[in-house]
Each structure stands twice: as C-alpha cells, then as structure tokens.
C-alpha cells in the first residue's frame, strides 16, 4: 500500500473520521486530559457503548475496561439497579423548579453512611465540591490560607488547575504547598500560614499522575488533623477519586482520622453527574451562609442514581470486591513481568492500581505495553491510576492478563531493538 493509501484507509476508521471532524469544530479536537495527544498509540478517542466492565469504541472494538470512565463507574457500566432508578426518576422529572424528595433521602443516606458527616450538599462536578469545601472553610474561619499538597489534583478551575494557561497568580494567591506524607513540610506550611489558616486540603491518598501512588501514613494523617485543630482550620479530604473504593465510610476511617469537610464525586452516582460535600456540625452554619449553587445541581435523576449506587455499595462490600480483583490483577502482572524479565513497579491500593516500568523516564515502555494490550482487548493506562469495578470478575482479570502478556512481549521487543 502506498503511504497515501494507508493514510486514507486509516482515515476511514470511524474514530479517525470523528477526530478529523472534531478538529474543525472543537479546539484541539478535544479538551483536557482526553486530548488524543496524551493517549498511547492506537487508543480510541470515541466510544459507542459500554456494559459491565467492557467498553466498545466507535469502530466496534471491545475492551475490558480498567479506567471506568476515569473513576465514575464503580459498579460497572449501566448497572441494572442504578439504571432502573434513573429511568423511574426520569419518568417523573429531572430538572424541575427545585429538587425532589430524593435530595433529602440522599443527604440522609450520606449522613448515615459517613461517620464524620452531619449534613450533605450536592453539586455536579468534583471541582464544584472541592471549591465549595474551600469556600465553606474560609467562611467558617474568616481566614484565607489553604494548604494543598504539591502536585495533587483537585479539579481544573483556575485556583487548582494543573495548567497555568489563562491563570493569574491572584487566582492562587492564598495557596501554600507541602509534600504529601511529609510531616515536616506540612508543619512548615502551617507556620507560613501564620494566623491566617483556613484549611488543609488533602486527597484521600497520593495519586498524582506519572509517579508511584502512596497511601497516607498514619503519622501524616494525624499531623494534618492536629494542625487543623491547632489552627482553628478545616481538614478537608478530597475523596473525589477514591471515594467508595477504599472504604465507603471515608478513606481515612481506618486511620482513625476524620475530616471536617469532605468532597465527593466521580463514583457516587455510578456514572451520572453528581458531586457532594459532607461536613460536621461545626461547619453547618458556614455551609448555610455561603452562596453556592448551579443550574443543574438540583437534578433528581443523578440523585436517584446515587441512592441506588450507595445502596448496592452497602449491600455487597464493593471495596472488598475491588480489592480482591485488584490483587488478582497485581499478582498476575507481577508473574508476567517476571516471566518476560521486565522490571515493573506496582503501587497504590489494589482497587486503584498503577503500573510503571523501571527505567522508563519517557514512558515509552508504558505506552508500548498499553498499545499492545489494547490491540488484544484490555484498556489500561500508562501513567494515570487505573480503576477496578464491581463488574470485574476473575475471568475478566484472566482475559486482561492474556492481553497484558502481549504488552510485556512488546516491551521486551523494545528492549531487544535498543540492545
Ligand atoms: C477528578 C478529580 C477532581 C475534579 O473532579 P471533576 O468532576 O473533574 O471536576 C477533584 N479531585 C480529585 C482527587 C479528582 O480525581
């Protein structure tokens, strides 16, 4: 085939056609983390359908899904109980002049499930929730400084976006940084805030892109709680990514540390657009005083989806299932890496794993691994933590490991080419 002919036949895939059309009418073809330039070679940009732990792209290729929509899918795509609740609520009304009974029921569900929570409020996106937490903490204390871990992701608004394009220094004027899990740097940031400390904002565990994942140490969690108390500030846990996957009561519950305010989103409505802030009584008045709202924050359908999601999560110990499946994946990956003589590092809680290759500063191995595994039907990510869902079973993990074997083979070939 001539070069031009191969370009043409490539361009005839539905995905490539959509990319070309998008490039004409959507800046850059796609925004944010889903921009095609950030994907490994061969990854589809556009999807046609999803069911359980499988997604299907617009060219009809099906993959065992280890991204779960980048977090929102907890029970599996189109979970029957959640979708039944969605249909029932949609038949009555979604976007009305105010919320429905379901909002009060859902707030009651959160208060019953989450030990630190005396109340709950609802939004749409994770960044709505993290921003609301910060606003509430400032309103409660009358103070301004917010401590955040360097490199932690809290959303894509100007105060927290990982990019600086279009962002002013004033947008971030009152942020101070510390290193996650580093008590000395946390205390230094607390000192720098002086008597102006409003909040310490911290993700449930360290899940920054392209570096090993880290669970919080007990010492770090206790120090964060202590510093917030000593400064009359709020301890805010950003559960947007980890929420419901590690512990449905809150990810730090096992460490014996409870936040004052907590931001939730992603998994809470199993793929439907919803976020939540939960808080303790000490922050109730401030939460009532701030003006936070959105045109779609009262939508009842996503709330009905969340009620069903929480009900299922309570019934079938979702974190334990994800943990078991994540361990199967981890052990299988370790065995495959060993067999191919390739050194990998696996980090994070098994429910949200990350696999990095040793001696891979430019992620060439990671991307080659993912591209080959994708061709054999498993959708992994080379740099971002992945996600298990309740729909993954042992047979799916086995099938994904078969695909991963092709990935390791192609990494071995890279090494052979170089050596
Ligand atoms: C995704 C994410 C957010 C932002 O959520 P959006 O719904 O994208 O606004 C905030 N914090 C963490 C930890 C996240 O993973």
Coordinates of C-alpha atoms and ligand atoms in Angstrom, one line a residue:
X1 CA 0.0 0.0 0.0
X2 CA 1.4 3.5 -0.8
X3 CA 1.8 5.9 2.1
X4 CA -1.1 7.9 0.9
X5 CA -3.4 4.9 0.6
X6 CA -2.6 3.8 4.1
X7 CA -3.3 7.3 5.4
X8 CA -6.6 7.1 3.6
X9 CA -7.6 3.7 4.9
X10 CA -6.6 4.9 8.4
X11 CA -8.7 7.9 8.0
X12 CA -11.7 5.7 7.2
X13 CA -11.9 4.3 10.7
X14 CA -14.9 5.9 12.4
X15 CA -12.6 7.2 15.2
X16 CA -10.3 8.9 12.8
X17 CA -13.2 10.4 10.9
X18 CA -14.7 11.8 14.1
X19 CA -11.3 13.2 15.2
X20 CA -10.9 15.0 11.9
X21 CA -14.4 16.4 12.2
X22 CA -13.8 17.4 15.8
X23 CA -10.5 19.1 14.9
X24 CA -12.6 21.5 12.7
X25 CA -15.2 22.4 15.4
X26 CA -13.6 21.7 18.8
X27 CA -10.4 23.5 19.7
X28 CA -7.6 21.0 19.7
X29 CA -10.0 18.3 18.8
X30 CA -10.7 17.6 22.5
X31 CA -10.1 19.4 25.8
X32 CA -8.2 18.5 28.9
X33 CA -6.9 15.0 29.8
X34 CA -8.8 13.4 26.9
X35 CA -6.8 15.1 24.2
X36 CA -5.6 12.5 21.8
X37 CA -2.0 13.7 22.1
X38 CA -2.0 12.4 25.6
X39 CA -3.2 8.8 24.7
X40 CA -0.9 5.9 23.8
X41 CA -0.8 5.0 20.2
X42 CA -3.9 3.3 18.8
X43 CA -6.2 4.4 21.6
X44 CA -9.6 5.4 20.5
X45 CA -10.9 8.8 21.3
X46 CA -14.6 8.0 20.8
X47 CA -16.8 5.3 22.3
X48 CA -20.1 3.8 21.2
X49 CA -21.3 1.8 24.1
X50 CA -20.4 0.3 27.5
X51 CA -21.7 -2.6 29.6
X52 CA -20.4 -4.1 32.8
X53 CA -16.6 -4.0 32.7
X54 CA -16.5 -3.6 28.9
X55 CA -16.4 -0.5 26.7
X56 CA -16.8 -0.5 22.9
X57 CA -15.3 2.1 20.6
X58 CA -16.9 3.6 17.6
X59 CA -15.2 1.1 15.3
X60 CA -16.8 -1.8 17.2
X61 CA -13.7 -3.0 19.1
X62 CA -14.4 -4.1 22.6
X63 CA -12.1 -3.7 25.6
X64 CA -12.0 -4.9 29.2
X65 CA -12.1 -1.5 30.9
X66 CA -9.6 -0.5 33.6
X67 CA -10.3 3.2 33.5
X68 CA -14.0 3.0 34.4
X69 CA -14.7 6.4 32.8
X70 CA -11.6 7.7 34.7
X71 CA -13.4 6.9 38.0
X72 CA -17.1 7.5 37.9
X73 CA -18.0 3.9 37.1
X74 CA -17.9 1.9 40.4
X75 CA -20.5 -0.9 39.9
X76 CA -19.9 -1.5 36.2
X77 CA -21.2 0.4 33.2
X78 CA -25.0 0.7 33.0
X79 CA -25.6 -1.2 36.3
X80 CA -29.2 -2.6 36.1
X81 CA -30.3 -1.3 39.6
X82 CA -28.8 2.1 39.0
X83 CA -30.3 2.4 35.6
X84 CA -33.7 1.3 36.8
X85 CA -33.7 4.0 39.4
X86 CA -32.6 6.5 36.7
X87 CA -35.5 5.5 34.4
X88 CA -38.0 5.7 37.3
X89 CA -37.0 9.2 38.3
X90 CA -36.6 10.4 34.7
X91 CA -40.2 9.4 34.1
X92 CA -41.3 11.8 36.8
X93 CA -39.0 14.8 36.1
X94 CA -35.3 15.7 36.4
X95 CA -34.6 19.4 36.1
X96 CA -37.6 21.0 37.9
X97 CA -38.1 24.2 39.8
X98 CA -36.3 22.7 42.8
X99 CA -35.1 19.3 44.0
X100 CA -37.3 16.4 44.9
X101 CA -37.8 14.2 47.9
X102 CA -34.8 12.2 46.7
X103 CA -32.4 15.0 47.7
X104 CA -33.3 14.8 51.4
X105 CA -33.2 11.0 51.2
X106 CA -29.8 11.1 49.6
X107 CA -28.5 13.5 52.3
X108 CA -29.8 11.2 54.9
X109 CA -28.0 8.3 53.2
X110 CA -24.7 10.1 53.3
X111 CA -25.2 11.1 57.0
X112 CA -25.9 7.5 57.9
X113 CA -23.0 6.1 55.9
X114 CA -20.2 8.6 56.6
X115 CA -19.3 8.9 60.3
X116 CA -17.9 12.5 60.1
X117 CA -21.0 13.7 58.2
X118 CA -23.8 15.6 60.0
X119 CA -25.0 17.1 56.7
X120 CA -24.6 16.9 53.0
X121 CA -25.0 19.3 50.0
X122 CA -24.9 18.3 46.3
X123 CA -23.3 19.7 43.2
X124 CA -22.4 18.3 39.7
X125 CA -18.6 18.0 39.3
X126 CA -15.7 17.2 41.7
X127 CA -14.3 20.7 41.3
X128 CA -17.7 22.1 42.5
X129 CA -17.3 20.1 45.6
X130 CA -13.6 20.9 46.3
X131 CA -14.3 24.6 45.7
X132 CA -17.3 24.6 47.9
X133 CA -15.3 22.9 50.7
X134 CA -12.7 25.7 50.5
X135 CA -15.3 28.4 50.4
X136 CA -17.1 26.9 53.4
X137 CA -13.8 26.6 55.3
X138 CA -13.0 30.3 54.6
X139 CA -16.5 31.4 55.6
X140 CA -16.3 29.4 58.9
X141 CA -12.9 30.8 59.9
X142 CA -12.8 34.2 58.3
X143 CA -9.2 33.2 57.2
X144 CA -7.7 32.8 53.8
X145 CA -4.8 30.4 53.5
X146 CA -5.4 26.9 52.1
X147 CA -2.7 24.3 52.3
X148 CA -2.5 21.8 49.4
X149 CA 0.0 19.1 48.6
X150 CA 2.2 19.9 45.6
X151 CA 1.1 18.1 42.5
X152 CA -2.3 16.9 44.0
X153 CA -5.2 17.3 41.6
X154 CA -8.4 19.0 42.9
X155 CA -10.0 20.0 39.6
X156 CA -9.5 22.2 36.6
X157 CA -10.7 25.6 37.9
X158 CA -8.2 28.5 37.9
X159 CA -7.4 28.1 41.6
X160 CA -6.4 24.4 41.2
X161 CA -5.8 23.6 37.5
X162 CA -2.6 21.7 36.8
X163 CA -2.1 24.1 33.8
X164 CA -1.1 27.8 34.2
X165 CA -2.6 28.9 30.8
X166 CA -5.1 31.6 31.4
X167 CA -4.5 31.5 35.2
X168 CA -3.3 34.5 37.2
X169 CA -1.1 34.5 40.3
X170 CA -4.0 36.2 42.1
X171 CA -6.2 33.1 41.4
X172 CA -3.8 31.2 43.6
X173 CA -2.8 33.9 46.0
X174 CA -3.7 32.2 49.2
X175 CA -2.5 28.6 48.4
X176 CA 0.5 27.2 50.3
X177 CA 2.1 23.9 49.4
X178 CA 3.5 21.0 51.2
X179 CA 4.7 17.5 50.2
X180 CA 2.2 14.7 50.6
X181 CA 3.1 12.4 53.5
X182 CA 5.9 14.8 54.7
X183 CA 5.0 16.0 58.2
X184 CA 7.9 18.4 58.3
X185 CA 6.8 20.2 55.1
X186 CA 3.2 20.2 56.3
X187 CA 4.3 21.9 59.6
X188 CA 6.4 24.4 57.6
X189 CA 3.4 25.3 55.5
X190 CA 1.2 25.7 58.6
X191 CA 3.8 28.1 60.1
X192 CA 3.9 30.0 56.8
X193 CA 0.1 30.5 57.1
X194 CA 0.5 32.0 60.5
X195 CA -2.8 33.0 62.0
X196 CA -4.5 33.1 58.5
X197 CA -5.0 29.3 58.1
X198 CA -8.5 28.4 56.7
X199 CA -8.0 24.8 55.6
X200 CA -5.7 21.9 54.9
X201 CA -6.9 20.2 51.7
X202 CA -5.6 16.7 51.0
X203 CA -6.5 13.9 48.6
X204 CA -7.5 10.5 50.2
X205 CA -4.2 9.1 49.0
X206 CA -1.4 10.4 46.8
X207 CA -2.5 9.7 43.2
X208 CA -0.6 12.2 41.2
X209 CA -0.1 11.4 37.5
X210 CA 3.0 9.6 36.4
X211 CA 4.5 8.8 39.8
X212 CA 4.2 5.9 42.2
X213 CA 0.9 6.1 44.2
X214 CA 1.2 6.4 48.0
X215 CA -1.3 5.7 50.8
X216 CA -1.2 8.3 53.6
X217 CA 0.8 7.3 56.6
X218 CA -0.9 7.3 59.9
X219 CA 1.6 9.9 61.1
X220 CA 0.8 12.2 58.3
X221 CA -3.0 11.9 58.7
X222 CA -2.7 12.5 62.4
X223 CA -0.5 15.5 61.9
X224 CA -2.9 17.0 59.4
X225 CA -5.8 16.6 61.9
X226 CA -3.7 18.1 64.7
X227 CA -2.5 21.1 62.6
X228 CA -6.1 21.9 61.5
X229 CA -7.3 21.7 65.1
X230 CA -4.5 23.8 66.4
X231 CA -5.1 26.5 63.8
X232 CA -8.9 26.5 64.0
X233 CA -8.9 25.4 60.4
X234 CA -10.8 22.8 58.5
X235 CA -9.3 19.5 57.5
X236 CA -10.8 18.8 54.0
X237 CA -10.4 15.4 52.4
X238 CA -10.8 15.3 48.7
X239 CA -12.5 11.9 48.2
X240 CA -13.5 12.7 44.6
X241 CA -11.3 9.9 43.1
X242 CA -11.0 7.4 45.9
X243 CA -14.5 7.8 47.5
X244 CA -16.4 4.5 47.9
X245 CA -13.5 2.5 46.5
X246 CA -11.3 2.1 49.6
X247 CA -13.9 2.4 52.4
X248 CA -17.4 3.6 52.0
X249 CA -17.3 5.4 55.3
X250 CA -14.4 7.5 54.1
X251 CA -10.9 6.6 53.1
X252 CA -9.2 7.7 56.3
X253 CA -11.7 6.0 58.6
X254 CA -9.2 3.0 59.1
X255 CA -6.5 5.5 60.1
X256 CA -8.8 6.9 62.8
X257 CA -8.8 10.4 61.3
X258 CA -12.0 12.1 60.3
X259 CA -12.2 15.3 58.2
X260 CA -14.4 18.3 58.9
X261 CA -15.4 18.6 55.3
X262 CA -15.2 16.1 52.5
X263 CA -15.6 16.4 48.7
X264 CA -17.1 13.5 46.8
X265 CA -18.0 13.0 43.1
X266 CA -16.9 10.5 40.4
X267 CA -18.2 7.2 41.7
X268 CA -21.1 8.3 43.9
X269 CA -23.8 8.0 41.2
X270 CA -22.1 5.3 39.1
X271 CA -21.5 7.4 36.0
X272 CA -24.2 10.0 36.5
X273 CA -23.2 13.6 37.1
X274 CA -23.2 14.3 40.8
X275 CA -20.9 15.7 43.5
X276 CA -21.4 16.1 47.2
X277 CA -19.9 17.9 50.2
X278 CA -20.3 16.3 53.6
X279 CA -19.5 18.2 56.7
X280 CA -19.6 18.2 60.5
X281 CA -21.9 20.3 62.7
X282 CA -19.1 22.8 63.4
X283 CA -19.3 23.8 59.7
X284 CA -23.1 23.7 59.3
X285 CA -23.6 27.5 59.8
X286 CA -20.8 28.4 57.4
X287 CA -22.2 26.0 54.8
X288 CA -25.6 27.6 55.2
X289 CA -24.2 31.1 54.8
X290 CA -22.1 30.7 51.6
X291 CA -23.8 31.2 48.3
X292 CA -23.1 28.1 46.2
X293 CA -25.4 26.8 43.5
X294 CA -25.7 25.7 39.9
X295 CA -28.4 25.4 37.3
X296 CA -28.2 21.6 37.4
X297 CA -27.4 21.0 41.0
X298 CA -31.0 20.0 41.8
X299 CA -31.3 17.4 39.1
X300 CA -33.2 14.5 40.6
X301 CA -32.1 11.7 38.2
X302 CA -28.4 11.7 39.3
X303 CA -29.5 11.8 42.9
X304 CA -31.7 8.7 42.3
X305 CA -28.7 7.1 40.7
X306 CA -26.6 7.9 43.7
X307 CA -29.1 6.4 46.1
X308 CA -29.1 3.2 44.2
X309 CA -25.3 3.2 44.0
X310 CA -24.9 3.7 47.7
X311 CA -27.5 1.0 48.4
X312 CA -25.6 -1.5 46.3
X313 CA -22.3 -0.4 47.7
X314 CA -23.6 -1.1 51.2
X315 CA -25.1 -4.5 50.2
X316 CA -22.1 -6.1 48.5
X317 CA -19.0 -4.7 50.2
X318 CA -17.7 -3.1 46.9
X319 CA -14.3 -2.1 48.3
X320 CA -13.6 -5.7 49.3
X321 CA -14.6 -7.0 45.8
X322 CA -12.4 -4.3 44.1
X323 CA -9.6 -5.2 46.4
X324 CA -9.8 -8.9 45.6
X325 CA -9.9 -8.3 41.8
X326 CA -7.1 -5.7 42.1
X327 CA -4.9 -8.2 43.9
X328 CA -5.6 -10.8 41.2
X329 CA -4.5 -8.3 38.6
X330 CA -1.5 -7.3 40.6
X331 CA -0.3 -10.8 41.2
X332 CA -0.8 -11.7 37.5
X333 CA 1.1 -8.7 36.3
X334 CA 4.0 -9.5 38.6
X335 CA 4.2 -13.0 37.3
X336 CA 4.0 -11.9 33.7
X337 CA 6.7 -9.2 34.2
X338 CA 8.9 -11.8 35.9
X339 CA 8.4 -14.3 33.0
X340 CA 9.4 -11.7 30.5
X341 CA 12.3 -10.4 32.6
X342 CA 10.9 -6.9 32.8
X343 CA 11.1 -4.8 35.9
X344 CA 7.9 -3.0 36.9
X345 CA 6.7 -1.1 39.9
X346 CA 3.1 -1.6 41.1
X347 CA 1.7 0.9 43.6
X348 CA -1.4 2.2 45.2
X349 CA -4.3 0.4 46.7
X350 CA -5.2 -2.7 44.6
X351 CA -8.7 -1.1 43.9
X352 CA -6.9 1.8 42.0
X353 CA -3.7 0.3 40.7
X354 CA -0.8 1.9 38.8
X355 CA 1.9 0.0 36.9
X356 CA 5.1 1.8 35.9
X357 CA 8.1 0.3 34.2
X358 CA 11.6 0.7 35.6
X359 CA 14.0 2.7 33.6
X360 CA 11.2 4.3 31.6
X361 CA 11.6 8.1 32.0
X362 CA 9.7 9.0 28.8
X363 CA 7.0 6.3 29.3
X364 CA 8.0 4.6 26.0
X365 CA 7.7 1.2 27.6
X366 CA 4.4 2.0 29.4
X367 CA 2.9 3.3 26.1
X368 CA 4.1 0.3 24.1
X369 CA 2.7 -2.0 26.8
X370 CA -0.7 -0.3 26.7
X371 CA -0.9 -0.1 22.9
X372 CA -0.2 -3.8 22.6
X373 CA -2.6 -4.8 25.4
X374 CA -5.3 -2.6 23.8
X375 CA -4.9 -4.4 20.5
X376 CA -5.7 -7.6 22.5
X377 CA -8.7 -6.2 24.2
X378 CA -7.6 -4.6 27.5
X379 CA -7.9 -0.9 28.2
X380 CA -5.0 0.1 30.6
X381 CA -3.3 3.5 31.2
X382 CA 0.5 4.0 31.3
X383 CA 0.6 7.0 33.7
X384 CA -2.7 7.5 35.5
X385 CA -4.0 5.3 38.2
X386 CA -6.5 2.7 36.9
X387 CA -9.8 1.6 38.4
X388 CA -11.5 -1.7 39.1
X389 CA -15.3 -2.0 39.2
X390 CA -17.7 -4.4 40.9
X391 CA -18.4 -5.8 37.4
X392 CA -14.9 -7.2 37.0
X393 CA -14.8 -10.9 37.8
X394 CA -11.9 -13.4 37.9
X395 CA -12.5 -14.4 34.3
X396 CA -12.2 -10.8 33.2
X397 CA -8.9 -10.4 35.0
X398 CA -7.6 -13.6 33.4
X399 CA -8.6 -12.3 29.9
X400 CA -7.0 -8.9 30.7
X401 CA -3.8 -10.7 31.8
X402 CA -3.8 -12.6 28.4
X403 CA -3.8 -9.1 26.7
X404 CA -1.2 -7.9 29.1
X405 CA 1.1 -10.7 28.1
X406 CA 1.2 -9.2 24.6
X407 CA 2.0 -5.9 26.2
X408 CA 5.0 -7.3 28.0
X409 CA 6.1 -9.1 24.9
X410 CA 6.2 -5.7 23.0
X411 CA 8.1 -4.1 25.8
X412 CA 10.7 -6.9 25.6
X413 CA 10.9 -6.3 21.9
X414 CA 11.6 -2.6 22.5
X415 CA 14.5 -3.6 24.8
X416 CA 15.8 -6.0 22.1
X417 CA 15.7 -3.3 19.5
X418 CA 17.6 -0.9 21.7
X419 CA 20.1 -3.5 23.0
Ligands
LIG1 C1 -11.4 14.3 39.2 C2 -11.0 14.9 40.4 C3 -11.4 16.2 40.8 C4 -12.3 17.1 39.9 O1 -13.5 16.5 39.6 P1 -14.2 17.0 38.3 O2 -15.5 16.2 38.3 O3 -13.4 16.6 37.1 O4 -14.4 18.5 38.5 C5 -11.1 16.7 42.0 N1 -10.3 16.0 42.9 C6 -9.8 14.7 42.5 C7 -9.0 14.0 43.5 C8 -10.2 14.2 41.3 O5 -9.7 13.0 41.0

